[in-house]
PDB file of C-alpha atoms in Angstrom:
ATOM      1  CA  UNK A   1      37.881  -2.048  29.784  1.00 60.00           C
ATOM      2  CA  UNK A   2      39.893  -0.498  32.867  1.00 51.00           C
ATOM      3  CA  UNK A   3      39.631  -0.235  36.181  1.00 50.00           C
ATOM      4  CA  UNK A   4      38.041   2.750  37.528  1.00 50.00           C
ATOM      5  CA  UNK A   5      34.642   3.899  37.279  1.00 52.00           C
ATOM      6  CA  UNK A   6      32.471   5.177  34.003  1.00 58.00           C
ATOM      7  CA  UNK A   7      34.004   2.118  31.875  1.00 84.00           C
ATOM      8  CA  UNK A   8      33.192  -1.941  31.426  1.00 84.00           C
ATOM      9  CA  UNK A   9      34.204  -3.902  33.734  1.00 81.00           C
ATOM     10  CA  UNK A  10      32.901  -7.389  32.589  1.00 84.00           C
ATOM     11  CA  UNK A  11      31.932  -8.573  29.029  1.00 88.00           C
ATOM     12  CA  UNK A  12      29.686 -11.559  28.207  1.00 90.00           C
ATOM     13  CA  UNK A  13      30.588 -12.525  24.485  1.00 89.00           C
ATOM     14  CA  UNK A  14      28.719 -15.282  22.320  1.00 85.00           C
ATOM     15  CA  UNK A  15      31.743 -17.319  21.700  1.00 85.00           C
ATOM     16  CA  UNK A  16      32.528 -17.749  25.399  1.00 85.00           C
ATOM     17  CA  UNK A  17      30.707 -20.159  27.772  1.00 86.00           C
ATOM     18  CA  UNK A  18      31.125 -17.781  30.744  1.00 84.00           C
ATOM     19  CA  UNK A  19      31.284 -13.960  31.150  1.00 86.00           C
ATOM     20  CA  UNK A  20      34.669 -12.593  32.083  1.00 83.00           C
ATOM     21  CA  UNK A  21      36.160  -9.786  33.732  1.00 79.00           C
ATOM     22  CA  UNK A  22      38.224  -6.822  31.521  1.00 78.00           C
ATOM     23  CA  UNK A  23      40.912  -7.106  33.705  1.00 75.00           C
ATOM     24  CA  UNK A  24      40.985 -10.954  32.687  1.00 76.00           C
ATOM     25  CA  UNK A  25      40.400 -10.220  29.056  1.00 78.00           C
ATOM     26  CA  UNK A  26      43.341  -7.704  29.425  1.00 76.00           C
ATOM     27  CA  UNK A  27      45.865  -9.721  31.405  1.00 79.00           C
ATOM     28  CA  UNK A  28      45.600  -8.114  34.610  1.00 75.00           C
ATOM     29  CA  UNK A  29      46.065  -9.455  38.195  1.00 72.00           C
ATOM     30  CA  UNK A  30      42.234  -9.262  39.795  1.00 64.00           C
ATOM     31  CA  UNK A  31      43.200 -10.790  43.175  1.00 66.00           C
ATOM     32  CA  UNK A  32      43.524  -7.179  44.509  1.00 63.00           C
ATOM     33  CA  UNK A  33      40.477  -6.030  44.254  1.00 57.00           C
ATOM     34  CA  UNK A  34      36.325  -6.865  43.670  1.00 56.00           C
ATOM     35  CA  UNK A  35      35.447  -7.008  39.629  1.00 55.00           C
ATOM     36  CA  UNK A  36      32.282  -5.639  40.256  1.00 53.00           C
ATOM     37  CA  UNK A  37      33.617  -2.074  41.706  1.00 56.00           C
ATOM     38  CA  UNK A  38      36.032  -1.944  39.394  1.00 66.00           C
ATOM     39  CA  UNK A  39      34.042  -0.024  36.677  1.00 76.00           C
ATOM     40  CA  UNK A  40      30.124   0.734  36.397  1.00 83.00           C
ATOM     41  CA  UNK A  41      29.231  -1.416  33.335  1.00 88.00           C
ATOM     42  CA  UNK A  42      28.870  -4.285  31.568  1.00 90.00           C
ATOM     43  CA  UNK A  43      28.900  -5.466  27.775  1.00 92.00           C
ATOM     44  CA  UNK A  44      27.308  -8.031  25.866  1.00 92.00           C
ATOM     45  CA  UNK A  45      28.524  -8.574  22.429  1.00 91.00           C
ATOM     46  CA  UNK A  46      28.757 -11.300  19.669  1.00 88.00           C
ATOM     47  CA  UNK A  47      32.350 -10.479  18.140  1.00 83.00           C
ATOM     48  CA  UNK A  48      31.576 -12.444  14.787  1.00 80.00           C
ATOM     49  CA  UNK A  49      27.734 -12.196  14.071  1.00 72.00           C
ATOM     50  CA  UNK A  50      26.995 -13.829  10.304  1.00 70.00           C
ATOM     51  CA  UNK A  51      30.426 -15.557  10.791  1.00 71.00           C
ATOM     52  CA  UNK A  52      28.936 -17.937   7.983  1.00 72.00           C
ATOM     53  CA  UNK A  53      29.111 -14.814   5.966  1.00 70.00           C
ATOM     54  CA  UNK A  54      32.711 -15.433   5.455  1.00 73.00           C
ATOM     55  CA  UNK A  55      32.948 -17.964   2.818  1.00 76.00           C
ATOM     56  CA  UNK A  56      31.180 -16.385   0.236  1.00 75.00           C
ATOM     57  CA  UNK A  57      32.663 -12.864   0.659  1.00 75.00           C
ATOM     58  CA  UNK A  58      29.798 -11.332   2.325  1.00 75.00           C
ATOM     59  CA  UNK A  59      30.055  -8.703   5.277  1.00 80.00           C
ATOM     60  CA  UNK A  60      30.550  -9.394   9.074  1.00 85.00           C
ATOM     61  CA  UNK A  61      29.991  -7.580  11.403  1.00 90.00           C
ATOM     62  CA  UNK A  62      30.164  -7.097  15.403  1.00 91.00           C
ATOM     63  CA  UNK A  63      26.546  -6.787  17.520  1.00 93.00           C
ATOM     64  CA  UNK A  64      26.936  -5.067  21.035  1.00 95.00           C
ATOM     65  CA  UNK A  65      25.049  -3.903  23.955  1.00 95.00           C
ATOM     66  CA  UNK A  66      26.181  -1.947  27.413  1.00 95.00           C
ATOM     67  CA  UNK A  67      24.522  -2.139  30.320  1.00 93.00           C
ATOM     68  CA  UNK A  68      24.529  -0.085  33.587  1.00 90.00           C
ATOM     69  CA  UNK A  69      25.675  -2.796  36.270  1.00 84.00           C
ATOM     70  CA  UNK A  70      22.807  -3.241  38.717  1.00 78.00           C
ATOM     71  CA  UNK A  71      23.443  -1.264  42.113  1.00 72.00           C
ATOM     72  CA  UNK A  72      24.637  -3.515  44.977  1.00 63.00           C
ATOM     73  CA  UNK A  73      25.903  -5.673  42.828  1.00 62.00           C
ATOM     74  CA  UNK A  74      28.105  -7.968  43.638  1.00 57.00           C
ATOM     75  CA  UNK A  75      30.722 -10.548  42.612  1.00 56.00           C
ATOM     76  CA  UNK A  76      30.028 -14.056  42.856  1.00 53.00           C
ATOM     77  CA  UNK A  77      32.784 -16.805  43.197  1.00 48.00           C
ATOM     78  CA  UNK A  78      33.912 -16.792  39.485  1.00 52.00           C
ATOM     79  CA  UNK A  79      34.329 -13.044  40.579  1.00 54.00           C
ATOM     80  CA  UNK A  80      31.218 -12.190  38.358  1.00 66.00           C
ATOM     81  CA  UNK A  81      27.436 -11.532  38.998  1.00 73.00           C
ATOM     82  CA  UNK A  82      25.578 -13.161  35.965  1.00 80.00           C
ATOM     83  CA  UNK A  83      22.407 -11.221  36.962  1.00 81.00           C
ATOM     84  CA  UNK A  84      24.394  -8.048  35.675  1.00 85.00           C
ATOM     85  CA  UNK A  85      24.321  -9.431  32.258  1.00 88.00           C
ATOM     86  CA  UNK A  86      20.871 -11.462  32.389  1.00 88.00           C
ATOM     87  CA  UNK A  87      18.739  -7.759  31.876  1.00 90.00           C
ATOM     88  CA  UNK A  88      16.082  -6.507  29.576  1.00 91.00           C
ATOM     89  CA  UNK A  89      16.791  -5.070  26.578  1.00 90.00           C
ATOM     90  CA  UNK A  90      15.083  -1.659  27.275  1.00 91.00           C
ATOM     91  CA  UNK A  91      17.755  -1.284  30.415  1.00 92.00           C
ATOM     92  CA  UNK A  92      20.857  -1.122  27.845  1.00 94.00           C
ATOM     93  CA  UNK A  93      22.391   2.591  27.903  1.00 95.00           C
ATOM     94  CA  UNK A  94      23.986   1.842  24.620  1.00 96.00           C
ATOM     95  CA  UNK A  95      23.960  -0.763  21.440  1.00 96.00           C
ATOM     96  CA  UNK A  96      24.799  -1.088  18.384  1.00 96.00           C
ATOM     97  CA  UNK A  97      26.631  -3.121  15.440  1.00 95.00           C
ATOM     98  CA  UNK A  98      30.010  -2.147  13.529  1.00 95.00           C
ATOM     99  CA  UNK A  99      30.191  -3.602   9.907  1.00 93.00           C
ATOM    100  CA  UNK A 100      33.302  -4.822   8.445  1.00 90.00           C
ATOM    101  CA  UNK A 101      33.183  -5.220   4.683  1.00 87.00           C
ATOM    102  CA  UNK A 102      34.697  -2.825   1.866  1.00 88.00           C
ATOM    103  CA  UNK A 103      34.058  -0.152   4.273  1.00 93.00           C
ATOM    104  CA  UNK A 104      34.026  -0.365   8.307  1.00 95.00           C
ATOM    105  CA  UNK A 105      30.070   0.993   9.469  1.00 96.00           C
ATOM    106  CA  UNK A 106      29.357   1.469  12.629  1.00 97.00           C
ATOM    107  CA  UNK A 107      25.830   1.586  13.832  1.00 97.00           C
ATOM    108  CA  UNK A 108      25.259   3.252  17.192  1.00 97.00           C
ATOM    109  CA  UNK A 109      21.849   4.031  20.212  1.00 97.00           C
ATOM    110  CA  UNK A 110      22.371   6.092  23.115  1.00 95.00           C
ATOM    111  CA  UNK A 111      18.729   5.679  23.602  1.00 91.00           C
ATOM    112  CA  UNK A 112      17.749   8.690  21.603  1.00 91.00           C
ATOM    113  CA  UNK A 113      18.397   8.158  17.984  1.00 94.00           C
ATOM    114  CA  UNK A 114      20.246   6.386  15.607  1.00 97.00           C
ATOM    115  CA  UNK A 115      23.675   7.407  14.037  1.00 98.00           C
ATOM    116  CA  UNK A 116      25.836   5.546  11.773  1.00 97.00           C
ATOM    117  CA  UNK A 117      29.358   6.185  11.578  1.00 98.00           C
ATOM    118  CA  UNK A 118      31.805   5.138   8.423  1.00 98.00           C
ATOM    119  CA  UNK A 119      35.708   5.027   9.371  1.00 97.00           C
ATOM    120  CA  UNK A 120      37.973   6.634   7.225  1.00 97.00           C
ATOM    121  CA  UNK A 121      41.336   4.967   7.356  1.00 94.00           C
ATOM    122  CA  UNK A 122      43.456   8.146   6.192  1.00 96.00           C
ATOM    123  CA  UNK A 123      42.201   9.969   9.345  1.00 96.00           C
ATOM    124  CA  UNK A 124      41.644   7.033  11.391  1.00 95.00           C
ATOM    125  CA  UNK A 125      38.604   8.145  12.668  1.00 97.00           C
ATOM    126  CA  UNK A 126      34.799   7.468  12.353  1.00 97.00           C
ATOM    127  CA  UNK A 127      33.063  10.021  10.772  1.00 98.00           C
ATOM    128  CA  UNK A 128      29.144  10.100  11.390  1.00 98.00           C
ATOM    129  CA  UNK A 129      27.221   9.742   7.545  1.00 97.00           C
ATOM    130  CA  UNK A 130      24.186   8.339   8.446  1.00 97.00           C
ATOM    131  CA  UNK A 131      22.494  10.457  11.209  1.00 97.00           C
ATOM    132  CA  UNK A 132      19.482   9.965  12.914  1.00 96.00           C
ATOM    133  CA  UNK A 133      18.361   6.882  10.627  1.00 95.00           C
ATOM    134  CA  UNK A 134      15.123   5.256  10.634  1.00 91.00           C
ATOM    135  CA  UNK A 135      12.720   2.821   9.608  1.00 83.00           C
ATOM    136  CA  UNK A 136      10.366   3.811   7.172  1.00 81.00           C
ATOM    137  CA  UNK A 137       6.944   4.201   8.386  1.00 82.00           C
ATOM    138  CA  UNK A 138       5.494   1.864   5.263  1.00 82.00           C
ATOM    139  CA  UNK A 139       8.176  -0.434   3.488  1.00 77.00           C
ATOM    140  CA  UNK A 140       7.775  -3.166   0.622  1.00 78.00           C
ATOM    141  CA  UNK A 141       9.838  -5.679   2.595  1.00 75.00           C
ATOM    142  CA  UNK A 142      10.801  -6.488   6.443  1.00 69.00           C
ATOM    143  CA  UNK A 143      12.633  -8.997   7.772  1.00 72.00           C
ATOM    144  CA  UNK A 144      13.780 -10.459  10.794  1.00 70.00           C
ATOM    145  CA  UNK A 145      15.172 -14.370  11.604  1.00 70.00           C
ATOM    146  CA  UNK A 146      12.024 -16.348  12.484  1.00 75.00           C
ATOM    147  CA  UNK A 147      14.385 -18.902  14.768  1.00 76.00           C
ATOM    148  CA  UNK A 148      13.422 -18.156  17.749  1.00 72.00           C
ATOM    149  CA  UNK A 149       9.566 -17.042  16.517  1.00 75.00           C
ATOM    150  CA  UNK A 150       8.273 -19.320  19.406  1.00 79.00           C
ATOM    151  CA  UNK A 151      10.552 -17.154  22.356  1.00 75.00           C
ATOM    152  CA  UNK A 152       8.879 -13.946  21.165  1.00 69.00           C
ATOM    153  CA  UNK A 153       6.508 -12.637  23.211  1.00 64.00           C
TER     154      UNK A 153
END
């Protein structure tokens, strides 16, 4: 989050009803200038995904996606444009998923391949150990959460 170009300027997040501005996530004063110019993109995130995970021990993790914020947008009178966040999946310029568990994995798309990244605490940095990973063209088992089967399309 900042307030120049080439970073977020809004996130939408699961937990919250409403998207929100970076400079409002970060504290700053936002009655000086126009949310939507203050950075080119947007992210979409849930912060806790298998929260329910917790009680038995089991790995969390955190599921993202950045988008490009649509030219000529605008803000609206919250000071955000929901239509920057309401977009296809195929227009996201990055996704991914971090793990938190015994280790700290994090899973990461440009759009061209798949790299996962494990942090190593001594260094404090990630350090990529899965590259370019893959689904295998014939697999004994697939799944996916059949919820929202009926939304599919």
């Amino acid at each position: 989050c900042g307030a120049s170009n080439n970073v977020v300027c809004a996130v939408a997040s699961e937990e919250e009803p409403l998207p929100r501005s970076c400079a409002d996530v970060m504290g700053y004063d936002t009655s000086e200038f126009n949310i939507m110019q203050s950075g080119d993109y947007v992210a979409v995130f849930d912060p806790i995904d298998g929260s329910k995970n917790i009680d038995s021990s089991l790995p969390v993790g955190t599921v993202f996606g950045i988008y490009r914020a649509p030219d000529g947008a605008s803000a609206g009178k919250d000071g955000l444009n929901l239509d920057s966040f309401l977009q296809r999946g195929t227009k996201m310029v990055a996704a991914g998923y971090c793990l938190y568990s015994a280790t700290t994995v994090l899973v990461l798309t440009l759009g061209s391949g798949v790299h996962g990244f494990t942090l190593d605490p001594d260094k404090q940095k990630f350090l990529q150990t899965h590259p370019n990973i893959r689904i295998p063209d014939v697999g004994s088992l697939y799944s996916f959460n059949e919820a929202n089967y009926r939304e599919f399309s």
